[in-house]
Amino acid sequence: MPELPEVQTIVSALRDGGRGAPSISGKQIVSTKIAWQKTVAHPDLITFQEKITGEEIREIHRRGKFIWIKLRSAHLFIHLRMSGDLRVEPSTSPLQSHDRMWFEFSDGLRLVFNDARKFGRVWLVDDPNQIIGNLGPEPLDETLSPEQFHERLLTYRRQIKPLLLDQRFLAGVGNIYSDEALFLAQIHPRRLSHTLNQEESTRLLSAIRQVLEEGIQKNGASIDWVYRGGEFQNSFRVYQRTGEPCLNCGAPIERITVGQRGTHFCPKCQIFDCD
DNA sequence: AGGGAAACCCGAACGC
DNA sequence: TGCGTTCGGGTTTCCC
């Protein structure tokens, strides 16, 4: 279930060669194979393949949940959604089940996009704003002040949890991290955004940063076997702890639905005291 | 404006 | 044991 921390971990590996994987910076793409057509969020596969062949990988970044690979004259974006994964290996390695797309480099290595649930997508665009133009600020960007964050909250009249999940409001927060952050900040997931005061907003921003940094430090979360990811799932405070005691007060954690999403919270610590 | 539902997927977990 | 059913993750799109 890749969200921001998982993406960040993979980006670091691709860019700096973490986790034992070689960096792919500077490599030349000699061919592209597409095993599952819908992986490419692009109307024309032929154009996609022709356009990317011969391109060189310049820089690797992250914006929100998107992996952003800058090429010589285009931008490749990859969204892993829940079950996507990337690996770098020799082109002679056997392919694995659920490998959906791979890029072969001139030096004999390849980058493979594996995605059991076929949710992930890949884009090739000229203008990065086509993909990331509407994303909200990065929560880990230090220039996002608690005051600015509070102001942004006031411009909406929405339940706080769906707002946190809205990538136009804030980029990179997914279901696990919003539950964890709201618990840390002791805010009910259905609180309306414009009712949060400055102190609560500051608490919430700090909590979001804390859980994201924890996730990154532990190489991400995974609620199931699909993603070969990290250890954060062993540190959930509320997520998937329905009925288990709250770590603050011992009350049983409840699970409700908010904005169509499974939502875990402590009914005693996160009181719905709207306005 | 904001909320709800449906669609996209498939493997795990559950019920019988 | 072996079926069939339900669920959930992120996002978009459509409808009220």
XYZ file of C-alpha atoms (C1' of nucleotides) in Angstrom:
307
model
C 0.000 0.000 0.000
C 2.453 2.580 -1.100
C 1.866 6.049 0.157
C 4.340 8.843 0.534
C 6.939 7.133 2.737
C 7.099 4.074 0.477
C 7.418 6.306 -2.541
C 10.146 8.298 -0.861
C 12.025 5.121 -0.038
C 11.860 3.907 -3.615
C 12.829 7.299 -4.981
C 15.893 7.318 -2.742
C 16.841 3.902 -4.026
C 16.455 4.881 -7.661
C 18.265 8.152 -7.207
C 20.967 7.336 -4.701
C 21.167 3.580 -4.913
C 19.639 2.756 -1.522
C 18.517 -0.721 -0.468
C 21.245 -2.289 -2.543
C 19.690 -1.191 -5.821
C 21.877 0.657 -8.315
C 20.987 4.236 -9.095
C 19.332 4.613 -12.483
C 20.451 8.200 -13.014
C 22.143 8.797 -16.343
C 20.979 5.551 -17.903
C 19.770 5.376 -21.470
C 16.474 3.651 -22.271
C 16.867 1.340 -25.234
C 13.464 -0.360 -25.143
C 10.188 -0.521 -23.263
C 7.886 -3.495 -22.829
C 4.281 -3.159 -21.754
C 2.624 -6.319 -20.498
C -0.532 -4.663 -19.221
C -1.795 -1.964 -21.501
C -3.716 0.007 -18.908
C -0.520 0.634 -16.994
C 0.092 3.442 -19.449
C -2.248 6.315 -18.788
C -1.734 7.445 -22.341
C -4.030 6.978 -25.302
C -1.360 5.828 -27.716
C 1.060 3.054 -26.738
C 3.058 3.305 -29.955
C 3.734 6.975 -29.409
C 4.657 6.253 -25.810
C 7.225 3.643 -26.769
C 8.663 5.613 -29.658
C 8.936 8.735 -27.596
C 10.704 7.133 -24.652
C 13.171 5.052 -26.642
C 16.591 6.683 -26.596
C 15.703 8.964 -23.714
C 18.155 9.418 -20.887
C 17.276 9.530 -17.205
C 18.339 12.865 -15.814
C 16.878 13.328 -12.328
C 14.566 11.434 -9.997
C 12.226 13.235 -7.641
C 8.990 12.786 -5.782
C 5.942 15.050 -5.722
C 3.080 13.854 -3.574
C 2.646 10.177 -4.313
C 4.123 10.496 -7.779
C 7.582 9.279 -8.682
C 8.911 11.874 -11.099
C 11.621 10.794 -13.503
C 12.988 13.656 -15.570
C 14.182 12.578 -18.990
C 16.197 14.519 -21.535
C 13.115 15.922 -23.216
C 10.061 14.596 -21.363
C 8.828 13.626 -17.906
C 7.967 10.119 -16.794
C 5.588 9.861 -13.841
C 4.839 6.658 -11.963
C 2.059 6.222 -9.399
C 2.302 2.948 -7.476
C -1.182 3.198 -5.954
C -1.492 0.349 -3.441
C 0.331 -2.638 -4.775
C 2.887 -1.233 -7.200
C 6.603 -1.793 -6.783
C 9.746 -0.960 -8.714
C 12.947 -2.946 -8.922
C 16.234 -2.625 -10.767
C 17.925 -5.798 -11.976
C 19.935 -7.250 -14.855
C 17.856 -7.553 -18.032
C 18.666 -11.263 -18.014
C 16.845 -11.882 -14.721
C 13.645 -13.867 -15.046
C 10.517 -11.744 -15.055
C 8.072 -12.239 -12.208
C 4.351 -12.611 -12.074
C 2.535 -9.274 -12.137
C 5.393 -7.507 -13.920
C 3.412 -4.950 -15.936
C 6.030 -2.819 -17.619
C 9.804 -2.590 -17.864
C 12.470 -0.328 -19.313
C 15.729 -1.775 -20.587
C 18.869 0.314 -20.290
C 21.913 0.350 -22.528
C 24.114 -1.012 -19.738
C 22.200 -4.291 -19.401
C 20.044 -3.345 -16.435
C 16.305 -2.806 -16.418
C 13.715 -1.034 -14.325
C 10.629 -3.175 -13.694
C 7.197 -1.968 -12.620
C 5.392 -4.779 -10.822
C 1.792 -4.366 -9.728
C -0.337 -7.308 -8.613
C -3.585 -5.339 -8.550
C -3.159 -3.392 -11.766
C -3.939 -0.093 -10.085
C -0.670 1.715 -10.730
C -0.244 4.053 -13.691
C 2.588 5.503 -15.765
C 2.512 8.780 -17.692
C 4.878 10.300 -20.217
C 4.303 14.032 -20.640
C 6.030 17.150 -21.908
C 4.751 19.423 -19.163
C 4.959 18.137 -15.577
C 2.022 20.334 -14.630
C -0.220 17.992 -16.576
C 0.305 15.514 -13.722
C 1.262 17.468 -10.632
C -0.150 20.894 -11.450
C -3.071 20.615 -9.054
C -1.290 19.087 -6.087
C -1.352 20.882 -2.753
C 1.756 21.698 -0.727
C 4.194 19.093 0.538
C 3.571 18.477 4.245
C 7.286 17.973 4.849
C 8.160 21.266 3.174
C 9.450 23.386 6.035
C 8.238 26.545 4.381
C 4.646 25.400 5.002
C 3.967 27.218 8.259
C 1.337 26.267 10.844
C -0.330 29.609 10.134
C -0.553 28.922 6.416
C -1.864 25.445 7.155
C -4.541 26.871 9.426
C -5.537 29.374 6.754
C -5.887 26.597 4.215
C -8.106 24.637 6.607
C -10.375 27.654 6.979
C -10.951 27.921 3.241
C -12.864 24.638 3.248
C -15.934 23.430 5.095
C -15.223 19.770 4.869
C -14.695 16.852 7.187
C -11.045 16.913 8.133
C -10.162 13.376 7.163
C -11.403 13.468 3.547
C -9.738 16.868 3.253
C -6.383 15.433 4.342
C -6.805 12.728 1.728
C -7.546 15.295 -0.981
C -4.278 15.640 -2.883
C -5.206 19.182 -3.929
C -5.278 20.222 -0.291
C -2.099 18.440 0.785
C 0.057 16.157 -1.335
C 1.043 12.697 -0.215
C -1.172 11.752 2.741
C -3.047 8.456 2.421
C -5.556 6.585 4.541
C -3.150 5.069 7.047
C -1.289 8.285 7.710
C -4.405 10.415 8.054
C -5.815 8.077 10.717
C -2.506 8.009 12.541
C -2.051 11.780 12.353
C -5.574 12.592 13.536
C -5.098 10.264 16.484
C -1.794 11.882 17.452
C -3.353 15.334 17.152
C -6.446 14.134 19.064
C -8.863 15.382 16.433
C -12.046 13.568 15.423
C -11.924 12.523 11.749
C -15.347 14.118 11.109
C -14.464 17.511 12.545
C -15.161 20.216 10.001
C -11.980 21.811 8.778
C -13.011 25.412 9.381
C -13.726 24.715 13.058
C -10.118 23.928 13.881
C -8.356 26.679 15.784
C -4.732 27.648 15.311
C -3.536 25.438 18.150
C -5.303 22.371 16.752
C -4.046 23.107 13.260
C -0.491 23.365 14.518
C -0.890 20.082 16.375
C -2.280 18.426 13.260
C 0.511 19.599 10.973
C 3.109 18.404 13.481
C 1.346 15.051 13.737
C 1.247 14.633 9.958
C 4.957 15.365 9.763
C 5.691 12.979 12.601
C 3.862 10.005 11.109
C 5.290 10.598 7.638
C 8.805 10.820 9.013
C 8.249 7.683 11.059
C 7.045 5.937 7.941
C 10.059 7.027 5.933
C 12.423 6.008 8.702
C 10.847 2.548 8.770
C 10.792 2.205 4.988
C 7.056 2.512 4.732
C 3.998 0.539 5.614
C 2.247 -2.405 4.127
C -0.936 -3.934 5.367
C -0.485 -7.070 3.365
C 2.069 -9.125 1.532
C 1.801 -7.314 -1.788
C 4.371 -4.670 -1.118
C 7.803 -5.839 0.020
C 7.965 -2.747 2.147
C 9.018 -1.672 5.549
C 8.241 -1.903 9.186
C 5.850 0.961 9.770
C 2.907 -1.410 9.866
C 4.263 -2.683 13.176
C 3.890 0.793 14.632
C 0.271 1.656 13.916
C -1.412 3.375 16.832
C -4.984 3.130 15.534
C -4.962 1.860 11.964
C -6.343 -1.690 11.854
C -6.455 -1.834 15.641
C -10.247 -1.952 15.883
C -11.314 -3.116 19.341
C -7.793 -2.996 20.725
C -7.009 -0.610 23.594
C -6.055 2.977 22.845
C -2.415 3.563 23.692
C -3.383 6.759 25.540
C -6.468 5.835 27.527
C -7.199 2.154 27.011
C -10.614 2.672 25.411
C -11.276 0.325 22.498
C -10.364 1.753 19.090
C -13.402 2.197 16.853
C -13.759 1.775 13.129
C -16.192 3.945 11.210
C -16.603 5.018 7.607
C -15.756 8.594 6.709
C -15.867 9.716 3.115
C -16.183 6.089 2.022
C -12.929 5.207 3.748
C -12.336 2.875 6.648
C -11.412 5.113 9.570
C -9.880 4.140 12.899
C -9.921 6.400 15.935
C -10.192 6.540 19.707
C -13.697 7.697 20.703
C -12.403 8.999 24.013
C -9.265 10.846 22.895
C -10.682 12.176 19.633
C -13.884 13.851 20.707
C -16.285 15.288 18.180
C -16.514 18.777 19.657
C -17.526 20.630 16.542
C -17.402 24.409 16.890
C -19.501 23.360 -2.425
C -19.433 19.123 -0.635
C -20.887 14.444 -0.206
C -22.054 9.870 -1.901
C -21.721 6.128 -5.183
C -19.538 3.605 -8.660
C -15.697 2.090 -11.271
C -11.083 0.288 -11.681
C -8.450 -4.634 -9.678
C -7.279 -8.912 -7.259
C -5.787 -11.637 -3.362
C -6.973 -12.364 1.389
C -10.272 -13.306 4.628
C -14.553 -14.776 5.701
C -18.989 -17.566 5.601
C -21.100 -21.668 4.635
C -11.838 -29.160 1.523
C -13.898 -26.148 -1.512
C -16.759 -23.140 -3.056
C -18.793 -18.116 -3.315
C -18.835 -13.480 -1.326
C -16.965 -9.381 0.649
C -13.441 -6.178 1.445
C -10.003 -2.417 0.784
C -6.275 0.403 -1.032
C -6.047 5.684 -4.277
C -8.149 8.215 -7.698
C -11.474 9.845 -11.044
C -15.937 10.667 -12.651
C -20.550 11.316 -12.329
C -24.671 12.569 -9.814
C -27.438 14.889 -6.115
